[in-house]
mmCIF file of C-alpha atoms (C1' of nucleotides) in Angstrom:
data_model
loop_
_atom_site.group_PDB
_atom_site.id
_atom_site.type_symbol
_atom_site.label_atom_id
_atom_site.label_comp_id
_atom_site.label_asym_id
_atom_site.label_seq_id
_atom_site.Cartn_x
_atom_site.Cartn_y
_atom_site.Cartn_z
ATOM 1 C CA MET A 1 51.702 4.249 -315.619
ATOM 2 C CA LYS A 2 52.922 6.591 -318.223
ATOM 3 C CA LYS A 3 52.565 10.433 -316.350
ATOM 4 C CA THR A 4 53.066 12.550 -319.909
ATOM 5 C CA THR A 5 50.310 14.161 -319.499
ATOM 6 C CA LYS A 6 51.308 15.736 -316.143
ATOM 7 C CA VAL A 7 54.187 16.861 -317.965
ATOM 8 C CA PRO A 8 52.904 20.236 -320.007
ATOM 9 C CA LYS A 9 51.441 21.326 -316.034
ATOM 10 C CA GLN A 10 55.167 21.104 -314.616
ATOM 11 C CA GLU A 11 56.730 22.773 -317.280
ATOM 12 C CA LEU A 12 53.854 25.540 -316.530
ATOM 13 C CA ALA A 13 54.373 26.748 -312.638
ATOM 14 C CA GLY A 14 57.970 27.775 -313.070
ATOM 15 C CA SER A 15 60.677 27.626 -310.173
ATOM 16 C CA LEU A 16 61.963 30.475 -308.012
ATOM 17 C CA ALA A 17 65.162 29.436 -309.906
ATOM 18 C CA ASP A 18 63.136 30.652 -313.272
ATOM 19 C CA PHE A 19 62.470 34.467 -311.261
ATOM 20 C CA LEU A 20 65.280 37.085 -312.700
ATOM 21 C CA CYS A 21 63.504 39.042 -310.248
ATOM 22 C CA PHE A 22 63.920 36.222 -307.492
ATOM 23 C CA ALA A 23 67.026 36.569 -308.323
ATOM 24 C CA VAL A 24 68.086 40.374 -307.634
ATOM 25 C CA TYR A 25 65.777 40.435 -304.698
ATOM 26 C CA SER A 26 68.093 36.962 -303.473
ATOM 27 C CA THR A 27 71.322 38.893 -304.686
ATOM 28 C CA ASN A 28 69.838 41.866 -302.890
ATOM 29 C CA LEU A 29 69.420 39.857 -299.784
ATOM 30 C CA ALA A 30 72.842 38.224 -299.707
ATOM 31 C CA PHE A 31 75.090 41.659 -300.332
ATOM 32 C CA GLY A 32 72.760 43.321 -296.897
ATOM 33 C CA ARG A 33 74.195 40.379 -295.510
ATOM 34 C CA ALA A 34 77.721 40.553 -296.469
ATOM 35 C CA TYR A 35 78.087 44.226 -295.767
ATOM 36 C CA LYS A 36 76.251 44.045 -292.281
ATOM 37 C CA ARG A 37 79.455 43.160 -290.621
ATOM 38 C CA LEU A 38 80.667 46.583 -292.101
ATOM 39 C CA PHE A 39 77.632 48.506 -291.093
ATOM 40 C CA ASP A 40 77.587 47.132 -287.662
ATOM 41 C CA GLU A 41 80.503 48.519 -286.815
ATOM 42 C CA LEU A 42 80.013 51.419 -287.838
ATOM 43 C CA GLY A 43 76.415 51.814 -286.845
ATOM 44 C CA ILE A 44 75.146 52.581 -289.875
ATOM 45 C CA THR A 45 72.811 50.148 -292.468
ATOM 46 C CA TYR A 46 72.542 50.463 -295.630
ATOM 47 C CA PRO A 47 70.441 52.715 -297.273
ATOM 48 C CA GLN A 48 72.443 55.262 -295.330
ATOM 49 C CA TYR A 49 75.820 53.727 -296.813
ATOM 50 C CA ALA A 50 73.700 55.278 -300.051
ATOM 51 C CA THR A 51 72.521 57.942 -299.082
ATOM 52 C CA LEU A 52 75.976 59.005 -298.057
ATOM 53 C CA ILE A 53 77.643 58.569 -300.643
ATOM 54 C CA ALA A 54 75.071 61.057 -302.697
ATOM 55 C CA LEU A 55 76.214 63.682 -300.640
ATOM 56 C CA ASN A 56 79.252 62.843 -301.122
ATOM 57 C CA GLU A 57 79.227 63.191 -304.907
ATOM 58 C CA ALA A 58 76.958 66.004 -304.865
ATOM 59 C CA GLY A 59 77.228 67.391 -302.350
ATOM 60 C CA GLU A 60 74.097 69.397 -300.681
ATOM 61 C CA GLN A 61 71.199 68.228 -302.243
ATOM 62 C CA THR A 62 67.833 68.700 -301.979
ATOM 63 C CA VAL A 63 64.854 65.680 -300.092
ATOM 64 C CA GLY A 64 64.024 65.213 -303.606
ATOM 65 C CA ALA A 65 66.716 65.299 -305.636
ATOM 66 C CA LEU A 66 68.332 62.199 -302.517
ATOM 67 C CA GLY A 67 65.811 60.255 -303.269
ATOM 68 C CA ASP A 68 65.958 61.111 -307.612
ATOM 69 C CA LYS A 69 69.133 59.426 -307.014
ATOM 70 C CA LEU A 70 68.026 57.023 -305.278
ATOM 71 C CA PHE A 71 65.189 55.479 -305.978
ATOM 72 C CA LEU A 72 63.054 56.222 -302.927
ATOM 73 C CA GLU A 73 60.275 58.170 -301.533
ATOM 74 C CA SER A 74 60.388 60.816 -299.501
ATOM 75 C CA SER A 75 58.420 59.947 -296.796
ATOM 76 C CA THR A 76 60.858 56.938 -296.836
ATOM 77 C CA LEU A 77 63.665 59.556 -296.772
ATOM 78 C CA THR A 78 62.342 61.833 -294.030
ATOM 79 C CA PRO A 79 63.134 59.204 -291.468
ATOM 80 C CA LEU A 80 66.600 57.917 -292.069
ATOM 81 C CA LEU A 81 67.673 61.350 -292.108
ATOM 82 C CA LYS A 82 66.171 61.986 -289.472
ATOM 83 C CA ARG A 83 68.675 58.960 -287.981
ATOM 84 C CA LEU A 84 71.788 60.171 -289.968
ATOM 85 C CA GLU A 85 71.519 63.955 -288.302
ATOM 86 C CA ALA A 86 70.574 62.653 -284.901
ATOM 87 C CA ALA A 87 73.614 60.588 -285.308
ATOM 88 C CA GLY A 88 75.591 63.544 -286.196
ATOM 89 C CA TYR A 89 76.283 62.621 -290.163
ATOM 90 C CA VAL A 90 74.045 64.877 -291.193
ATOM 91 C CA THR A 91 72.518 68.506 -291.560
ATOM 92 C CA ARG A 92 69.361 69.591 -292.754
ATOM 93 C CA ARG A 93 67.835 73.239 -293.061
ATOM 94 C CA ARG A 94 64.930 74.888 -295.111
ATOM 95 C CA ASP A 95 66.362 76.538 -297.667
ATOM 96 C CA PRO A 96 65.329 80.231 -297.274
ATOM 97 C CA ALA A 97 64.112 81.246 -300.501
ATOM 98 C CA ASP A 98 62.148 78.220 -300.225
ATOM 99 C CA GLU A 99 60.449 77.116 -297.161
ATOM 100 C CA ARG A 100 59.065 73.922 -298.596
ATOM 101 C CA GLN A 101 62.400 72.541 -299.604
ATOM 102 C CA VAL A 102 65.272 70.636 -297.185
ATOM 103 C CA ARG A 103 69.263 71.351 -298.128
ATOM 104 C CA VAL A 104 70.172 68.048 -296.865
ATOM 105 C CA SER A 105 74.728 68.379 -296.445
ATOM 106 C CA LEU A 106 77.110 65.698 -294.661
ATOM 107 C CA THR A 107 78.808 66.543 -291.459
ATOM 108 C CA SER A 108 82.915 66.273 -291.044
ATOM 109 C CA GLU A 109 82.474 63.442 -289.487
ATOM 110 C CA GLY A 110 79.527 62.123 -292.318
ATOM 111 C CA LYS A 111 82.172 62.496 -294.320
ATOM 112 C CA ALA A 112 84.520 60.460 -292.410
ATOM 113 C CA ILE A 113 82.324 57.291 -291.578
ATOM 114 C CA PHE A 114 81.749 57.126 -295.522
ATOM 115 C CA GLU A 115 85.548 57.485 -296.312
ATOM 116 C CA GLN A 116 86.076 54.749 -293.941
ATOM 117 C CA ALA A 117 83.255 52.724 -295.063
ATOM 118 C CA PHE A 118 84.272 53.366 -298.414
ATOM 119 C CA CYS A 119 87.796 51.336 -298.012
ATOM 120 C CA GLY A 120 85.663 48.715 -295.975
ATOM 121 C CA ARG A 121 84.086 47.982 -298.972
ATOM 122 C CA GLU A 122 87.648 45.964 -300.010
ATOM 123 C CA SER A 123 86.529 42.861 -298.605
ATOM 124 C CA VAL A 124 82.817 42.950 -299.853
ATOM 125 C CA ILE A 125 84.228 43.393 -303.583
ATOM 126 C CA GLU A 126 86.348 40.063 -302.687
ATOM 127 C CA ALA A 127 83.757 38.446 -301.129
ATOM 128 C CA THR A 128 80.978 38.680 -304.526
ATOM 129 C CA GLY A 129 84.277 36.660 -306.372
ATOM 130 C CA LEU A 130 83.727 37.713 -309.628
ATOM 131 C CA ASP A 131 85.839 38.085 -312.518
ATOM 132 C CA PRO A 132 86.880 42.356 -313.213
ATOM 133 C CA GLU A 133 84.729 41.666 -316.362
ATOM 134 C CA THR A 134 81.715 39.717 -315.346
ATOM 135 C CA PHE A 135 81.378 42.015 -312.867
ATOM 136 C CA VAL A 136 81.194 44.978 -315.051
ATOM 137 C CA ARG A 137 78.857 43.755 -317.274
ATOM 138 C CA LEU A 138 76.831 42.496 -314.037
ATOM 139 C CA GLN A 139 76.684 46.186 -312.728
ATOM 140 C CA ARG A 140 75.969 47.547 -317.031
ATOM 141 C CA ASP A 141 72.770 44.800 -317.391
ATOM 142 C CA LEU A 142 71.692 45.933 -314.186
ATOM 143 C CA ILE A 143 71.346 49.222 -314.583
ATOM 144 C CA THR A 144 69.694 48.294 -317.600
ATOM 145 C CA LEU A 145 67.155 46.317 -316.518
ATOM 146 C CA ARG A 146 66.195 48.405 -313.769
ATOM 147 C CA ASP A 147 65.991 51.542 -316.162
ATOM 148 C CA ASN A 148 63.324 49.503 -318.279
ATOM 149 C CA LEU A 149 61.534 48.746 -315.014
ATOM 150 C CA LEU A 150 61.029 51.790 -314.652
ATOM 151 C CA ALA A 151 60.241 53.123 -318.026
ATOM 152 C CA ALA A 152 58.198 50.799 -318.299
ATOM 153 C CA SER A 153 56.001 51.555 -314.572
ATOM 154 C CA ASP A 154 55.885 55.091 -315.162
ATOM 155 C CA LYS A 155 53.629 54.583 -317.805
ATOM 156 C CA MET B 1 92.325 76.119 -317.309
ATOM 157 C CA LYS B 2 93.110 72.521 -316.925
ATOM 158 C CA LYS B 3 91.869 71.308 -313.323
ATOM 159 C CA THR B 4 93.630 67.400 -313.539
ATOM 160 C CA THR B 5 94.846 68.054 -309.757
ATOM 161 C CA LYS B 6 91.551 67.138 -308.797
ATOM 162 C CA VAL B 7 90.874 64.173 -311.750
ATOM 163 C CA PRO B 8 92.503 61.774 -308.965
ATOM 164 C CA LYS B 9 90.521 62.561 -305.540
ATOM 165 C CA GLN B 10 87.584 62.364 -308.443
ATOM 166 C CA GLU B 11 88.462 58.602 -309.571
ATOM 167 C CA LEU B 12 88.570 57.867 -304.992
ATOM 168 C CA ALA B 13 85.356 59.217 -304.125
ATOM 169 C CA GLY B 14 83.096 57.382 -306.029
ATOM 170 C CA SER B 15 79.793 57.873 -307.581
ATOM 171 C CA LEU B 16 76.202 55.492 -306.570
ATOM 172 C CA ALA B 17 77.009 54.317 -310.229
ATOM 173 C CA ASP B 18 79.850 52.496 -309.787
ATOM 174 C CA PHE B 19 78.458 50.886 -307.175
ATOM 175 C CA LEU B 20 77.420 47.206 -308.313
ATOM 176 C CA CYS B 21 75.568 46.966 -304.566
ATOM 177 C CA PHE B 22 73.172 49.931 -305.733
ATOM 178 C CA ALA B 23 72.969 48.416 -309.361
ATOM 179 C CA VAL B 24 70.697 45.190 -307.346
ATOM 180 C CA TYR B 25 70.298 47.316 -304.948
ATOM 181 C CA SER B 26 67.703 49.586 -307.056
ATOM 182 C CA THR B 27 66.550 47.477 -309.401
ATOM 183 C CA ASN B 28 65.307 45.343 -307.182
ATOM 184 C CA LEU B 29 63.810 48.530 -306.364
ATOM 185 C CA ALA B 30 61.963 48.482 -309.815
ATOM 186 C CA PHE B 31 60.651 45.381 -309.606
ATOM 187 C CA GLY B 32 58.617 46.219 -306.520
ATOM 188 C CA ARG B 33 57.590 48.707 -308.456
ATOM 189 C CA ALA B 34 57.004 46.969 -312.271
ATOM 190 C CA TYR B 35 55.549 44.673 -310.026
ATOM 191 C CA LYS B 36 53.284 46.364 -308.019
ATOM 192 C CA ARG B 37 49.871 46.719 -309.640
ATOM 193 C CA LEU B 38 49.673 42.733 -310.260
ATOM 194 C CA PHE B 39 50.335 42.201 -306.887
ATOM 195 C CA ASP B 40 48.083 45.141 -305.634
ATOM 196 C CA GLU B 41 45.286 43.879 -307.513
ATOM 197 C CA LEU B 42 45.384 40.181 -306.462
ATOM 198 C CA GLY B 43 46.182 42.540 -302.707
ATOM 199 C CA ILE B 44 49.549 40.034 -302.165
ATOM 200 C CA THR B 45 53.387 41.693 -301.741
ATOM 201 C CA TYR B 46 56.581 40.422 -303.264
ATOM 202 C CA PRO B 47 57.880 38.284 -300.499
ATOM 203 C CA GLN B 48 54.135 36.690 -300.904
ATOM 204 C CA TYR B 49 54.919 35.919 -303.980
ATOM 205 C CA ALA B 50 58.148 34.410 -303.898
ATOM 206 C CA THR B 51 56.533 32.078 -300.727
ATOM 207 C CA LEU B 52 53.687 30.496 -302.902
ATOM 208 C CA ILE B 53 56.381 29.720 -305.528
ATOM 209 C CA ALA B 54 58.727 27.889 -303.794
ATOM 210 C CA LEU B 55 54.960 26.506 -302.731
ATOM 211 C CA ASN B 56 53.858 25.135 -305.486
ATOM 212 C CA GLU B 57 56.922 23.990 -306.415
ATOM 213 C CA ALA B 58 58.160 21.738 -303.208
ATOM 214 C CA GLY B 59 54.389 20.973 -301.671
ATOM 215 C CA GLU B 60 54.504 21.305 -298.473
ATOM 216 C CA GLN B 61 56.845 22.071 -296.838
ATOM 217 C CA THR B 62 58.245 23.177 -293.020
ATOM 218 C CA VAL B 63 59.235 26.703 -292.638
ATOM 219 C CA GLY B 64 63.047 26.521 -292.094
ATOM 220 C CA ALA B 65 62.616 25.049 -295.397
ATOM 221 C CA LEU B 66 60.849 27.439 -297.349
ATOM 222 C CA GLY B 67 63.563 29.788 -295.405
ATOM 223 C CA ASP B 68 66.604 28.147 -296.983
ATOM 224 C CA LYS B 69 64.589 28.641 -300.310
ATOM 225 C CA LEU B 70 63.200 32.235 -300.145
ATOM 226 C CA PHE B 71 66.503 32.787 -298.242
ATOM 227 C CA LEU B 72 64.436 34.416 -295.225
ATOM 228 C CA GLU B 73 64.850 34.004 -291.649
ATOM 229 C CA SER B 74 61.615 32.435 -289.121
ATOM 230 C CA SER B 75 61.050 35.719 -288.760
ATOM 231 C CA THR B 76 59.969 36.953 -291.603
ATOM 232 C CA LEU B 77 58.207 34.314 -292.181
ATOM 233 C CA THR B 78 56.289 33.867 -289.498
ATOM 234 C CA PRO B 79 54.412 36.678 -289.527
ATOM 235 C CA LEU B 80 54.200 36.622 -293.608
ATOM 236 C CA LEU B 81 52.806 33.253 -293.469
ATOM 237 C CA LYS B 82 50.314 34.076 -291.255
ATOM 238 C CA ARG B 83 49.446 36.979 -293.104
ATOM 239 C CA LEU B 84 48.608 34.559 -296.269
ATOM 240 C CA GLU B 85 46.467 32.105 -293.659
ATOM 241 C CA ALA B 86 44.619 34.395 -292.548
ATOM 242 C CA ALA B 87 44.202 35.253 -296.514
ATOM 243 C CA GLY B 88 42.478 31.915 -296.547
ATOM 244 C CA TYR B 89 46.117 31.353 -299.438
ATOM 245 C CA VAL B 90 47.990 28.470 -297.114
ATOM 246 C CA THR B 91 47.926 25.860 -294.187
ATOM 247 C CA ARG B 92 50.046 26.009 -291.035
ATOM 248 C CA ARG B 93 50.248 23.065 -288.691
ATOM 249 C CA ARG B 94 52.351 21.640 -286.870
ATOM 250 C CA ASP B 95 53.852 18.213 -287.713
ATOM 251 C CA PRO B 96 52.384 15.385 -285.483
ATOM 252 C CA ALA B 97 55.328 13.165 -286.256
ATOM 253 C CA ASP B 98 57.377 16.212 -284.291
ATOM 254 C CA GLU B 99 55.813 19.000 -282.966
ATOM 255 C CA ARG B 100 58.783 21.486 -283.320
ATOM 256 C CA GLN B 101 58.012 21.661 -286.637
ATOM 257 C CA VAL B 102 54.689 23.943 -288.602
ATOM 258 C CA ARG B 103 54.432 22.248 -292.366
ATOM 259 C CA VAL B 104 52.573 24.323 -294.686
ATOM 260 C CA SER B 105 50.789 24.106 -297.548
ATOM 261 C CA LEU B 106 49.241 25.984 -300.307
ATOM 262 C CA THR B 107 45.088 26.011 -300.288
ATOM 263 C CA SER B 108 43.136 25.661 -303.325
ATOM 264 C CA GLU B 109 42.726 29.295 -303.056
ATOM 265 C CA GLY B 110 46.482 29.864 -303.201
ATOM 266 C CA LYS B 111 47.106 27.867 -306.047
ATOM 267 C CA ALA B 112 44.494 30.141 -308.110
ATOM 268 C CA ILE B 113 46.624 33.214 -306.983
ATOM 269 C CA PHE B 114 49.739 31.794 -307.456
ATOM 270 C CA GLU B 115 48.606 31.252 -310.986
ATOM 271 C CA GLN B 116 46.665 33.995 -312.080
ATOM 272 C CA ALA B 117 50.000 36.264 -310.594
ATOM 273 C CA PHE B 118 52.080 33.881 -312.739
ATOM 274 C CA CYS B 119 49.522 34.892 -315.861
ATOM 275 C CA GLY B 120 50.315 38.186 -315.263
ATOM 276 C CA ARG B 121 54.481 38.269 -314.582
ATOM 277 C CA GLU B 122 54.366 38.737 -319.119
ATOM 278 C CA SER B 123 54.100 41.788 -318.935
ATOM 279 C CA VAL B 124 57.065 42.045 -316.392
ATOM 280 C CA ILE B 125 59.091 39.814 -318.586
ATOM 281 C CA GLU B 126 57.868 42.165 -321.425
ATOM 282 C CA ALA B 127 58.878 45.506 -319.179
ATOM 283 C CA THR B 128 62.680 44.108 -318.679
ATOM 284 C CA GLY B 129 63.538 44.691 -321.997
ATOM 285 C CA LEU B 130 66.019 42.828 -322.558
ATOM 286 C CA ASP B 131 67.203 40.091 -325.353
ATOM 287 C CA PRO B 132 66.512 36.571 -324.336
ATOM 288 C CA GLU B 133 70.234 36.213 -324.173
ATOM 289 C CA THR B 134 70.985 39.177 -321.789
ATOM 290 C CA PHE B 135 67.757 37.727 -320.023
ATOM 291 C CA VAL B 136 69.567 34.596 -319.175
ATOM 292 C CA ARG B 137 73.139 35.602 -318.774
ATOM 293 C CA LEU B 138 71.715 38.231 -316.300
ATOM 294 C CA GLN B 139 70.602 36.073 -314.743
ATOM 295 C CA ARG B 140 73.425 33.466 -314.360
ATOM 296 C CA ASP B 141 75.988 35.839 -313.101
ATOM 297 C CA LEU B 142 73.272 37.059 -310.327
ATOM 298 C CA ILE B 143 73.096 33.775 -309.500
ATOM 299 C CA THR B 144 76.737 32.648 -308.861
ATOM 300 C CA LEU B 145 77.284 36.712 -306.491
ATOM 301 C CA ARG B 146 74.301 35.653 -305.053
ATOM 302 C CA ASP B 147 76.270 32.048 -303.303
ATOM 303 C CA ASN B 148 79.682 33.656 -303.686
ATOM 304 C CA LEU B 149 78.794 36.434 -301.555
ATOM 305 C CA LEU B 150 76.827 34.037 -299.518
ATOM 306 C CA ALA B 151 79.528 31.790 -299.255
ATOM 307 C CA ALA B 152 81.588 34.096 -298.262
ATOM 308 C CA SER B 153 79.771 36.043 -294.976
ATOM 309 C CA ASP B 154 78.900 32.229 -293.427
ATOM 310 C CA LYS B 155 82.651 32.332 -292.790
ATOM 311 C "C1'" DT C 1 46.598 91.807 -304.945
ATOM 312 C "C1'" DG C 2 44.641 87.205 -303.695
ATOM 313 C "C1'" DC C 3 42.981 82.310 -303.987
ATOM 314 C "C1'" DG C 4 42.796 77.999 -306.770
ATOM 315 C "C1'" DA C 5 46.044 74.445 -307.975
ATOM 316 C "C1'" DT C 6 50.531 72.696 -307.638
ATOM 317 C "C1'" DT C 7 55.171 70.921 -304.937
ATOM 318 C "C1'" DA C 8 58.007 69.788 -300.317
ATOM 319 C "C1'" DG C 9 58.648 67.180 -297.007
ATOM 320 C "C1'" DT C 10 56.088 65.258 -292.857
ATOM 321 C "C1'" DT C 11 53.514 61.577 -290.985
ATOM 322 C "C1'" DT C 12 50.959 57.432 -290.618
ATOM 323 C "C1'" DG C 13 49.703 52.507 -290.456
ATOM 324 C "C1'" DT C 14 51.147 48.348 -292.974
ATOM 325 C "C1'" DT C 15 54.223 45.324 -294.698
ATOM 326 C "C1'" DC C 16 59.266 43.165 -295.596
ATOM 327 C "C1'" DG C 17 63.726 41.776 -293.062
ATOM 328 C "C1'" DC C 18 67.127 41.200 -289.000
ATOM 329 C "C1'" DG C 19 69.381 39.640 -284.321
ATOM 330 C "C1'" DA C 20 68.205 38.316 -280.185
ATOM 331 C "C1'" DT C 21 65.540 36.914 -276.972
ATOM 332 C "C1'" DC C 22 62.058 32.842 -275.270
ATOM 333 C "C1'" DT C 23 59.135 28.203 -275.514
ATOM 334 C "C1'" DA C 24 58.621 23.874 -276.709
ATOM 335 C "C1'" DT C 25 60.417 20.130 -278.382
ATOM 336 C "C1'" DC C 26 63.021 16.358 -278.805
ATOM 337 C "C1'" DT C 27 67.590 13.904 -279.081
ATOM 338 C "C1'" DC C 28 71.138 12.386 -276.836
ATOM 339 C "C1'" DC C 29 74.454 10.239 -273.047
ATOM 340 C "C1'" DG C 30 75.031 8.492 -268.868
ATOM 341 C "C1'" DC D 1 65.105 6.930 -267.139
ATOM 342 C "C1'" DG D 2 66.052 11.765 -267.376
ATOM 343 C "C1'" DG D 3 68.511 15.959 -267.418
ATOM 344 C "C1'" DA D 4 71.807 18.802 -270.999
ATOM 345 C "C1'" DG D 5 72.490 20.501 -275.006
ATOM 346 C "C1'" DA D 6 69.993 21.480 -279.702
ATOM 347 C "C1'" DT D 7 66.538 22.618 -282.496
ATOM 348 C "C1'" DA D 8 62.315 24.572 -284.928
ATOM 349 C "C1'" DG D 9 59.644 28.212 -284.587
ATOM 350 C "C1'" DA D 10 56.970 33.056 -282.420
ATOM 351 C "C1'" DT D 11 57.875 37.340 -280.318
ATOM 352 C "C1'" DC D 12 59.724 42.035 -279.738
ATOM 353 C "C1'" DG D 13 62.398 45.417 -281.592
ATOM 354 C "C1'" DC D 14 64.150 48.656 -284.987
ATOM 355 C "C1'" DG D 15 65.065 50.487 -289.470
ATOM 356 C "C1'" DA D 16 63.782 49.853 -293.734
ATOM 357 C "C1'" DA D 17 59.975 51.050 -298.116
ATOM 358 C "C1'" DC D 18 55.471 52.509 -299.669
ATOM 359 C "C1'" DA D 19 51.403 54.616 -300.310
ATOM 360 C "C1'" DA D 20 47.586 57.979 -298.997
ATOM 361 C "C1'" DA D 21 46.839 61.758 -296.084
ATOM 362 C "C1'" DC D 22 48.059 65.934 -294.520
ATOM 363 C "C1'" DT D 23 50.351 70.674 -294.005
ATOM 364 C "C1'" DA D 24 53.376 74.653 -295.279
ATOM 365 C "C1'" DA D 25 55.230 77.323 -299.148
ATOM 366 C "C1'" DT D 26 54.569 79.173 -303.627
ATOM 367 C "C1'" DC D 27 53.462 79.290 -308.417
ATOM 368 C "C1'" DG D 28 49.810 80.811 -311.888
ATOM 369 C "C1'" DC D 29 46.815 83.176 -313.853
ATOM 370 C "C1'" DA D 30 42.491 86.269 -313.536
#
DNA sequence: TGCGATTAGTTTGTTCGCGATCTATCTCCG
DNA sequence: CGGAGATAGATCGCGAACAAACTAATCGCA
């Protein structure tokens, strides 16, 4: 007995493997696991590491500027920064010239942790198993995708 | 005045833009925002949607099998499935043949929500702004990367 | 000058995501 | 048969991530 009438429905259904969003989502989870050992040793998390990178890169800056770079809301950053402050890795102080703003900067301990994490990333880069060409292309394509998505959802 | 002496330090420092992991991380955030409107209307979340896809694709299955497909632990899935059950989109029942296992399946309401979300994804695909070739290549590269990372962190 | 509107961050409540731990069930082997 | 070990989920605690609501400071402009 033929089942051809059911085939079109099947084609429409879609599997997880067909979703670009799921590829991004699951790869993000995989990166988290790949970095886990290193970050556990250092006592930080991935978003905290990204924050340290941004602070190391651009020096003292406001919560808002940090959020722009990290694509995070202040409601996410405030508690994260408080944890980094409690750990002694950043300082937070109100800007005297505009008391609404909070300026964040790396302490020397924060810079040290950043450098340790930065060195430790070598093993993760190796774990990607990508040849340099694919690595660079993937990064470029992802950034294009991200910026397109953000531009579209800001409308 | 030349500044060549400072360049090497700059190269070592690394900026957010140089990290593949950050490209993945921030693209995942961007997808979340691109889907947000659709999911808010339907009253579900992105991980819930992924769960519905997996259930629609493979039918009734255990929590563990679902976790393997979604790359999630049972400690993440259990509460998520309870919320889907409370919303009437899935059923959970102990397998009579092995009471340790919980078998999950879509209800007709769940199937309906999945189909609504599935149709609504068209606008998100458009928002990616990628030509078909890049879209497919990106998906393929990401899956390679994800599987490499998972294989390396399982050692 | 002064007060409404805007801006910057914080707080609160909900949902993920995970490790660690716990409970219930099943398996295996003596 | 029966108990040790393995397995499947559930629970708990913590750190993200966000929207919505809130507070405090500044701006704009009349």
